[in-house]
Amino acid sequence: MSRPTTRRTPGATLTGARRTGIQLALATAVISGFSVFFNADGVRAFGDATAYTTAKNAVAAIVLLAVVAIGSRAGARLTLPRTGREWAALAAIGLVGGSVPFVLFFEGLARASSPQAAFLHKTLLVWVALLAVVFLGERLSLFHLLAIALLVIGQIGLVGGISSFGGAEAMILGATVMWAVEVVVAKWLLAGVSSWTVGVARMVLGSVVLIVWVGVRGDLGLLTSMTAEQAGWVLLTGVLLAAYVATWFAALQRAQAVDVTAVLVLAAPVTAVLSNVTDGVPLRPQLDWLMVVLAGGALAVWAAWRARSAPVAVS
């Protein structure tokens, strides 16, 4: 197995890598928009949020392992960490990114209103921006700040803000902050290992922890006695999660954490359109705020597209 190394490359190469990262982030946003839409029905069909999360995460882990096994020659390959710090970071991603926050988020989602849950999750951008500036030394231009402001304001407008804050909302916010920490750790780690390594570690280690937790609760039967409908939702959302993880970490390896997280907010208009087309949810009451989100997303893409790039990991 080969491993990427971090080195300075000509400006055109750095720009090309960064722009590829933004394109991958746009793909991730589309996948996320579909995932949010389908997960709402999936968790209701399954009944138990933690068991549902465990099942779909396990499917995602299997899909990613299969892609690596089949597509290693096409670039989907694993690389081993070389230092104890890298091994520790990889393990932390499995715990902080791939297991605990999923339980917190979906347990909170089962209790909180969907709009408030959506808003709290979208504060991920704010937390990542703060952590990335402090720990990664990423630079924010005035255009970045304006884009972040538009994206946050648009999200507040879409969901009407937070009318109440209790235990369920605290669980969702806690999961969001943990995912923000994961983004920063992963960005640091991706300078030394492949994006597939980080993605597989996140889902495989995270799934193991989740399965153990479900077993401790005495609910393993929920995983082995799924109905055909439940299995269908798990397979669909698990495959979408695998696609999300693959494109997300590939984007994060090539572009700033702030940039790819900002672009991810564009998932909201995708979910809104799907809800309109399939469920008849009217777009007009949300149209103005969706346009604000789209404007913020477009500005985030433009700011990232034109920005000077830092060294990136290249194979």
mmCIF file of C-alpha atoms in Angstrom:
data_model
loop_
_atom_site.group_PDB
_atom_site.id
_atom_site.type_symbol
_atom_site.label_atom_id
_atom_site.label_comp_id
_atom_site.label_asym_id
_atom_site.label_seq_id
_atom_site.Cartn_x
_atom_site.Cartn_y
_atom_site.Cartn_z
ATOM 1 C CA MET A 1 0.000 0.000 0.000
ATOM 2 C CA SER A 2 1.253 3.445 -0.843
ATOM 3 C CA ARG A 3 0.743 6.503 1.293
ATOM 4 C CA PRO A 4 0.297 10.155 0.338
ATOM 5 C CA THR A 5 2.853 12.716 1.429
ATOM 6 C CA THR A 6 2.368 16.397 2.056
ATOM 7 C CA ARG A 7 4.523 18.559 -0.169
ATOM 8 C CA ARG A 8 4.388 21.853 -1.939
ATOM 9 C CA THR A 9 3.371 21.626 -5.543
ATOM 10 C CA PRO A 10 3.046 24.273 -8.234
ATOM 11 C CA GLY A 11 0.251 26.779 -7.765
ATOM 12 C CA ALA A 12 -1.799 25.341 -10.616
ATOM 13 C CA THR A 13 -1.738 21.899 -8.966
ATOM 14 C CA LEU A 14 -2.805 23.328 -5.612
ATOM 15 C CA THR A 15 -5.602 25.283 -7.244
ATOM 16 C CA GLY A 16 -6.736 22.203 -9.150
ATOM 17 C CA ALA A 17 -6.792 20.084 -5.988
ATOM 18 C CA ARG A 18 -8.735 22.739 -4.082
ATOM 19 C CA ARG A 19 -11.284 23.104 -6.855
ATOM 20 C CA THR A 20 -11.689 19.337 -7.085
ATOM 21 C CA GLY A 21 -12.344 19.401 -3.342
ATOM 22 C CA ILE A 22 -15.101 21.982 -3.786
ATOM 23 C CA GLN A 23 -16.672 19.922 -6.566
ATOM 24 C CA LEU A 24 -16.610 16.873 -4.312
ATOM 25 C CA ALA A 25 -18.169 18.949 -1.520
ATOM 26 C CA LEU A 26 -20.993 19.925 -3.870
ATOM 27 C CA ALA A 27 -21.572 16.235 -4.583
ATOM 28 C CA THR A 28 -21.579 15.572 -0.832
ATOM 29 C CA ALA A 29 -24.210 18.289 -0.342
ATOM 30 C CA VAL A 30 -26.496 16.664 -2.910
ATOM 31 C CA ILE A 31 -26.033 13.250 -1.287
ATOM 32 C CA SER A 32 -26.681 14.783 2.145
ATOM 33 C CA GLY A 33 -29.873 16.412 0.907
ATOM 34 C CA PHE A 34 -31.202 13.034 -0.215
ATOM 35 C CA SER A 35 -29.986 11.355 2.987
ATOM 36 C CA VAL A 36 -31.746 13.810 5.290
ATOM 37 C CA PHE A 37 -34.963 13.335 3.324
ATOM 38 C CA PHE A 38 -34.860 9.528 3.409
ATOM 39 C CA ASN A 39 -33.555 9.220 6.976
ATOM 40 C CA ALA A 40 -36.654 10.929 8.335
ATOM 41 C CA ASP A 41 -38.800 8.093 6.951
ATOM 42 C CA GLY A 42 -36.199 5.425 7.701
ATOM 43 C CA VAL A 43 -35.965 6.134 11.425
ATOM 44 C CA ARG A 44 -39.776 6.191 11.701
ATOM 45 C CA ALA A 45 -40.068 2.833 9.923
ATOM 46 C CA PHE A 46 -37.447 1.259 12.179
ATOM 47 C CA GLY A 47 -38.869 2.585 15.430
ATOM 48 C CA ASP A 48 -35.648 2.518 17.470
ATOM 49 C CA ALA A 49 -33.282 5.341 16.500
ATOM 50 C CA THR A 50 -30.089 3.771 17.858
ATOM 51 C CA ALA A 51 -30.710 0.358 16.289
ATOM 52 C CA TYR A 52 -31.553 2.027 12.977
ATOM 53 C CA THR A 53 -28.367 4.092 13.092
ATOM 54 C CA THR A 54 -26.296 1.020 13.916
ATOM 55 C CA ALA A 55 -27.769 -0.979 11.040
ATOM 56 C CA LYS A 56 -27.307 1.686 8.374
ATOM 57 C CA ASN A 57 -23.792 2.550 9.582
ATOM 58 C CA ALA A 58 -22.854 -1.125 9.356
ATOM 59 C CA VAL A 59 -24.157 -1.200 5.777
ATOM 60 C CA ALA A 60 -22.073 1.885 4.975
ATOM 61 C CA ALA A 61 -18.981 0.237 6.475
ATOM 62 C CA ILE A 62 -19.500 -2.895 4.362
ATOM 63 C CA VAL A 63 -19.997 -0.831 1.200
ATOM 64 C CA LEU A 64 -16.812 1.179 1.795
ATOM 65 C CA LEU A 65 -14.797 -1.995 2.479
ATOM 66 C CA ALA A 66 -16.176 -3.533 -0.707
ATOM 67 C CA VAL A 67 -15.230 -0.478 -2.764
ATOM 68 C CA VAL A 68 -11.691 -0.530 -1.360
ATOM 69 C CA ALA A 69 -11.373 -4.263 -2.069
ATOM 70 C CA ILE A 70 -12.593 -3.893 -5.640
ATOM 71 C CA GLY A 71 -11.268 -0.461 -6.582
ATOM 72 C CA SER A 72 -7.785 -0.299 -5.076
ATOM 73 C CA ARG A 73 -6.225 0.083 -8.508
ATOM 74 C CA ALA A 74 -8.536 3.013 -9.237
ATOM 75 C CA GLY A 75 -7.346 4.930 -6.183
ATOM 76 C CA ALA A 76 -9.686 3.601 -3.484
ATOM 77 C CA ARG A 77 -6.896 2.308 -1.265
ATOM 78 C CA LEU A 78 -6.007 2.201 2.401
ATOM 79 C CA THR A 79 -2.783 3.617 3.838
ATOM 80 C CA LEU A 80 -1.426 2.848 7.288
ATOM 81 C CA PRO A 81 -0.715 5.626 9.795
ATOM 82 C CA ARG A 82 2.984 5.939 10.631
ATOM 83 C CA THR A 83 2.917 7.492 14.095
ATOM 84 C CA GLY A 84 1.157 6.882 17.377
ATOM 85 C CA ARG A 85 -0.589 10.242 17.063
ATOM 86 C CA GLU A 86 -2.024 9.254 13.685
ATOM 87 C CA TRP A 87 -3.264 5.926 15.055
ATOM 88 C CA ALA A 88 -4.849 7.749 18.000
ATOM 89 C CA ALA A 89 -6.495 10.271 15.673
ATOM 90 C CA LEU A 90 -7.870 7.443 13.524
ATOM 91 C CA ALA A 91 -9.334 5.730 16.587
ATOM 92 C CA ALA A 92 -10.797 9.042 17.778
ATOM 93 C CA ILE A 93 -12.555 9.511 14.445
ATOM 94 C CA GLY A 94 -14.230 6.128 14.855
ATOM 95 C CA LEU A 95 -15.445 7.098 18.329
ATOM 96 C CA VAL A 96 -15.990 10.870 18.079
ATOM 97 C CA GLY A 97 -17.257 10.807 14.504
ATOM 98 C CA GLY A 98 -18.635 7.365 13.725
ATOM 99 C CA SER A 99 -20.475 6.216 16.821
ATOM 100 C CA VAL A 100 -21.342 8.432 19.804
ATOM 101 C CA PRO A 101 -22.638 11.454 17.856
ATOM 102 C CA PHE A 102 -24.845 9.246 15.681
ATOM 103 C CA VAL A 103 -26.566 7.915 18.793
ATOM 104 C CA LEU A 104 -26.940 11.396 20.243
ATOM 105 C CA PHE A 105 -28.237 12.862 16.984
ATOM 106 C CA PHE A 106 -30.820 10.234 16.110
ATOM 107 C CA GLU A 107 -32.019 9.819 19.698
ATOM 108 C CA GLY A 108 -32.420 13.593 19.819
ATOM 109 C CA LEU A 109 -34.079 13.627 16.411
ATOM 110 C CA ALA A 110 -36.658 11.122 17.620
ATOM 111 C CA ARG A 111 -37.638 13.554 20.407
ATOM 112 C CA ALA A 112 -37.103 17.034 18.932
ATOM 113 C CA SER A 113 -38.932 18.761 16.114
ATOM 114 C CA SER A 114 -37.331 18.207 12.717
ATOM 115 C CA PRO A 115 -36.879 21.938 11.916
ATOM 116 C CA GLN A 116 -35.054 22.618 15.188
ATOM 117 C CA ALA A 117 -32.918 19.505 14.705
ATOM 118 C CA ALA A 118 -32.032 20.655 11.199
ATOM 119 C CA PHE A 119 -31.027 24.104 12.421
ATOM 120 C CA LEU A 120 -28.869 22.778 15.266
ATOM 121 C CA HIS A 121 -27.098 20.395 12.902
ATOM 122 C CA LYS A 122 -26.398 23.217 10.452
ATOM 123 C CA THR A 123 -24.527 25.131 13.171
ATOM 124 C CA LEU A 124 -21.761 22.648 12.304
ATOM 125 C CA LEU A 125 -20.386 25.338 9.999
ATOM 126 C CA VAL A 126 -19.932 27.804 12.867
ATOM 127 C CA TRP A 127 -18.162 25.287 15.097
ATOM 128 C CA VAL A 128 -15.895 24.097 12.284
ATOM 129 C CA ALA A 129 -14.995 27.697 11.394
ATOM 130 C CA LEU A 130 -14.004 28.460 14.976
ATOM 131 C CA LEU A 131 -12.000 25.262 15.444
ATOM 132 C CA ALA A 132 -10.347 25.384 12.019
ATOM 133 C CA VAL A 133 -9.063 28.910 12.524
ATOM 134 C CA VAL A 134 -7.658 28.061 15.971
ATOM 135 C CA PHE A 135 -6.265 24.567 15.411
ATOM 136 C CA LEU A 136 -5.662 24.346 11.654
ATOM 137 C CA GLY A 137 -4.646 27.925 10.982
ATOM 138 C CA GLU A 138 -7.187 28.267 8.181
ATOM 139 C CA ARG A 139 -7.783 31.747 6.844
ATOM 140 C CA LEU A 140 -11.193 33.369 6.572
ATOM 141 C CA SER A 141 -11.644 36.253 4.160
ATOM 142 C CA LEU A 142 -14.458 38.781 4.364
ATOM 143 C CA PHE A 143 -16.187 36.767 1.646
ATOM 144 C CA HIS A 144 -16.011 33.664 3.849
ATOM 145 C CA LEU A 145 -17.529 35.554 6.770
ATOM 146 C CA LEU A 146 -20.317 36.945 4.600
ATOM 147 C CA ALA A 147 -21.029 33.502 3.172
ATOM 148 C CA ILE A 148 -21.199 31.985 6.665
ATOM 149 C CA ALA A 149 -23.529 34.777 7.813
ATOM 150 C CA LEU A 150 -25.870 34.227 4.850
ATOM 151 C CA LEU A 151 -25.901 30.458 5.372
ATOM 152 C CA VAL A 152 -26.683 30.757 9.086
ATOM 153 C CA ILE A 153 -29.323 33.469 8.577
ATOM 154 C CA GLY A 154 -30.926 31.391 5.834
ATOM 155 C CA GLN A 155 -31.082 28.355 8.125
ATOM 156 C CA ILE A 156 -32.641 30.411 10.918
ATOM 157 C CA GLY A 157 -35.240 31.682 8.482
ATOM 158 C CA LEU A 158 -36.030 28.201 7.179
ATOM 159 C CA VAL A 159 -36.726 26.695 10.593
ATOM 160 C CA GLY A 160 -37.836 29.781 12.484
ATOM 161 C CA GLY A 161 -35.009 29.561 14.996
ATOM 162 C CA ILE A 162 -35.177 27.689 18.290
ATOM 163 C CA SER A 163 -38.469 27.969 20.152
ATOM 164 C CA SER A 164 -37.353 25.701 22.991
ATOM 165 C CA PHE A 165 -34.179 23.985 24.166
ATOM 166 C CA GLY A 166 -34.289 20.812 26.210
ATOM 167 C CA GLY A 167 -32.586 17.467 26.509
ATOM 168 C CA ALA A 168 -33.302 16.423 22.924
ATOM 169 C CA GLU A 169 -31.885 19.636 21.499
ATOM 170 C CA ALA A 170 -28.842 19.321 23.774
ATOM 171 C CA MET A 171 -28.195 15.831 22.354
ATOM 172 C CA ILE A 172 -28.333 17.127 18.789
ATOM 173 C CA LEU A 173 -26.084 20.077 19.589
ATOM 174 C CA GLY A 174 -23.633 17.791 21.367
ATOM 175 C CA ALA A 175 -23.502 15.504 18.324
ATOM 176 C CA THR A 176 -22.915 18.505 16.074
ATOM 177 C CA VAL A 177 -20.004 19.770 18.159
ATOM 178 C CA MET A 178 -18.473 16.283 18.169
ATOM 179 C CA TRP A 179 -18.728 16.146 14.379
ATOM 180 C CA ALA A 180 -17.014 19.537 14.211
ATOM 181 C CA VAL A 181 -14.146 18.169 16.295
ATOM 182 C CA GLU A 182 -14.020 15.173 13.958
ATOM 183 C CA VAL A 183 -13.695 17.475 10.936
ATOM 184 C CA VAL A 184 -10.659 19.208 12.431
ATOM 185 C CA VAL A 185 -8.994 15.954 13.502
ATOM 186 C CA ALA A 186 -9.691 14.379 10.111
ATOM 187 C CA LYS A 187 -8.304 17.391 8.236
ATOM 188 C CA TRP A 188 -5.048 17.074 10.190
ATOM 189 C CA LEU A 189 -4.918 13.314 9.676
ATOM 190 C CA LEU A 190 -5.622 13.515 5.933
ATOM 191 C CA ALA A 191 -2.194 15.081 5.400
ATOM 192 C CA GLY A 192 -0.719 11.646 6.104
ATOM 193 C CA VAL A 193 -3.284 8.987 5.171
ATOM 194 C CA SER A 194 -5.750 8.481 2.345
ATOM 195 C CA SER A 195 -9.348 9.679 2.549
ATOM 196 C CA TRP A 196 -10.470 6.055 2.178
ATOM 197 C CA THR A 197 -8.502 5.121 5.296
ATOM 198 C CA VAL A 198 -10.272 7.784 7.333
ATOM 199 C CA GLY A 199 -13.695 6.924 5.898
ATOM 200 C CA VAL A 200 -13.340 3.189 6.489
ATOM 201 C CA ALA A 201 -11.990 3.716 10.015
ATOM 202 C CA ARG A 202 -14.860 6.047 10.834
ATOM 203 C CA MET A 203 -17.558 3.635 9.726
ATOM 204 C CA VAL A 204 -15.998 0.296 10.704
ATOM 205 C CA LEU A 205 -14.799 1.327 14.172
ATOM 206 C CA GLY A 206 -17.934 3.352 14.736
ATOM 207 C CA SER A 207 -20.171 0.426 13.745
ATOM 208 C CA VAL A 208 -18.353 -1.916 16.119
ATOM 209 C CA VAL A 209 -18.902 0.513 19.004
ATOM 210 C CA LEU A 210 -22.565 0.926 18.062
ATOM 211 C CA ILE A 211 -23.159 -2.825 17.831
ATOM 212 C CA VAL A 212 -21.580 -3.310 21.258
ATOM 213 C CA TRP A 213 -23.794 -0.553 22.653
ATOM 214 C CA VAL A 214 -26.944 -2.095 21.163
ATOM 215 C CA GLY A 215 -25.890 -5.420 22.664
ATOM 216 C CA VAL A 216 -25.393 -3.834 26.086
ATOM 217 C CA ARG A 217 -28.923 -2.452 25.833
ATOM 218 C CA GLY A 218 -30.185 -5.943 25.007
ATOM 219 C CA ASP A 219 -31.542 -4.879 21.618
ATOM 220 C CA LEU A 220 -29.492 -7.000 19.210
ATOM 221 C CA GLY A 221 -32.734 -8.694 18.236
ATOM 222 C CA LEU A 222 -33.783 -5.478 16.525
ATOM 223 C CA LEU A 223 -30.864 -5.921 14.125
ATOM 224 C CA THR A 224 -31.538 -9.572 13.369
ATOM 225 C CA SER A 225 -35.311 -9.441 12.982
ATOM 226 C CA MET A 226 -35.820 -6.567 10.555
ATOM 227 C CA THR A 227 -38.857 -6.563 8.309
ATOM 228 C CA ALA A 228 -38.445 -6.233 4.554
ATOM 229 C CA GLU A 229 -39.452 -2.570 4.781
ATOM 230 C CA GLN A 230 -36.930 -1.850 7.516
ATOM 231 C CA ALA A 231 -34.165 -3.664 5.633
ATOM 232 C CA GLY A 232 -34.971 -1.629 2.536
ATOM 233 C CA TRP A 233 -34.607 1.664 4.401
ATOM 234 C CA VAL A 234 -31.373 0.490 6.027
ATOM 235 C CA LEU A 235 -29.863 -0.523 2.671
ATOM 236 C CA LEU A 236 -30.895 2.721 0.960
ATOM 237 C CA THR A 237 -29.664 5.050 3.688
ATOM 238 C CA GLY A 238 -26.553 2.936 4.310
ATOM 239 C CA VAL A 239 -25.470 3.209 0.675
ATOM 240 C CA LEU A 240 -26.144 6.953 0.736
ATOM 241 C CA LEU A 241 -24.074 7.259 3.923
ATOM 242 C CA ALA A 242 -21.189 5.392 2.287
ATOM 243 C CA ALA A 243 -21.307 7.784 -0.686
ATOM 244 C CA TYR A 244 -21.455 10.742 1.689
ATOM 245 C CA VAL A 245 -18.419 9.575 3.684
ATOM 246 C CA ALA A 246 -16.368 8.795 0.562
ATOM 247 C CA THR A 247 -16.958 12.180 -1.080
ATOM 248 C CA TRP A 248 -16.802 14.150 2.181
ATOM 249 C CA PHE A 249 -13.339 12.997 3.237
ATOM 250 C CA ALA A 250 -12.046 13.246 -0.321
ATOM 251 C CA ALA A 251 -13.231 16.873 -0.385
ATOM 252 C CA LEU A 252 -11.780 17.577 3.045
ATOM 253 C CA GLN A 253 -8.376 16.289 1.949
ATOM 254 C CA ARG A 254 -8.242 18.779 -0.910
ATOM 255 C CA ALA A 255 -9.876 21.963 0.383
ATOM 256 C CA GLN A 256 -10.194 23.958 3.598
ATOM 257 C CA ALA A 257 -12.421 22.479 6.301
ATOM 258 C CA VAL A 258 -14.373 25.741 6.442
ATOM 259 C CA ASP A 259 -14.985 25.712 2.695
ATOM 260 C CA VAL A 260 -16.254 22.150 2.399
ATOM 261 C CA THR A 261 -18.457 22.550 5.486
ATOM 262 C CA ALA A 262 -19.965 25.745 4.091
ATOM 263 C CA VAL A 263 -20.763 24.055 0.797
ATOM 264 C CA LEU A 264 -22.405 21.197 2.697
ATOM 265 C CA VAL A 265 -25.151 23.559 3.908
ATOM 266 C CA LEU A 266 -26.484 23.506 0.339
ATOM 267 C CA ALA A 267 -28.045 20.164 1.267
ATOM 268 C CA ALA A 268 -30.992 22.116 2.714
ATOM 269 C CA PRO A 269 -32.398 23.294 -0.653
ATOM 270 C CA VAL A 270 -32.010 19.745 -2.014
ATOM 271 C CA THR A 271 -34.097 18.332 0.842
ATOM 272 C CA ALA A 272 -36.680 21.110 0.422
ATOM 273 C CA VAL A 273 -37.105 20.360 -3.288
ATOM 274 C CA LEU A 274 -37.443 16.624 -2.617
ATOM 275 C CA SER A 275 -40.100 17.300 0.031
ATOM 276 C CA ASN A 276 -41.972 19.489 -2.451
ATOM 277 C CA VAL A 277 -41.824 16.984 -5.309
ATOM 278 C CA THR A 278 -42.652 13.831 -3.350
ATOM 279 C CA ASP A 279 -44.716 15.027 -0.396
ATOM 280 C CA GLY A 280 -46.226 18.206 -1.800
ATOM 281 C CA VAL A 281 -44.619 20.419 0.850
ATOM 282 C CA PRO A 282 -44.978 23.946 -0.576
ATOM 283 C CA LEU A 283 -41.763 25.775 -1.391
ATOM 284 C CA ARG A 284 -43.211 29.281 -1.503
ATOM 285 C CA PRO A 285 -43.209 29.954 2.270
ATOM 286 C CA GLN A 286 -39.517 29.010 2.369
ATOM 287 C CA LEU A 287 -38.440 30.339 -1.003
ATOM 288 C CA ASP A 288 -36.934 33.613 0.213
ATOM 289 C CA TRP A 289 -34.840 31.870 2.860
ATOM 290 C CA LEU A 290 -33.809 29.130 0.443
ATOM 291 C CA MET A 291 -32.520 31.865 -1.867
ATOM 292 C CA VAL A 292 -30.482 33.286 1.034
ATOM 293 C CA VAL A 293 -28.967 29.835 1.621
ATOM 294 C CA LEU A 294 -28.234 29.445 -2.084
ATOM 295 C CA ALA A 295 -26.620 32.893 -2.163
ATOM 296 C CA GLY A 296 -24.458 32.005 0.830
ATOM 297 C CA GLY A 297 -23.506 28.685 -0.747
ATOM 298 C CA ALA A 298 -22.633 30.319 -4.058
ATOM 299 C CA LEU A 299 -20.492 32.898 -2.263
ATOM 300 C CA ALA A 300 -18.768 30.139 -0.256
ATOM 301 C CA VAL A 301 -17.963 28.259 -3.465
ATOM 302 C CA TRP A 302 -16.665 31.420 -5.124
ATOM 303 C CA ALA A 303 -14.524 32.357 -2.110
ATOM 304 C CA ALA A 304 -13.024 28.872 -1.996
ATOM 305 C CA TRP A 305 -12.537 28.759 -5.764
ATOM 306 C CA ARG A 306 -10.479 31.931 -5.855
ATOM 307 C CA ALA A 307 -8.610 31.611 -2.556
ATOM 308 C CA ARG A 308 -4.937 30.877 -2.267
ATOM 309 C CA SER A 309 -4.400 27.301 -1.218
ATOM 310 C CA ALA A 310 -2.274 25.760 1.509
ATOM 311 C CA PRO A 311 -0.218 22.607 0.884
ATOM 312 C CA VAL A 312 -2.388 19.572 0.221
ATOM 313 C CA ALA A 313 -1.837 15.844 0.473
ATOM 314 C CA VAL A 314 -1.094 14.316 -2.896
ATOM 315 C CA SER A 315 -0.384 10.736 -3.851
#
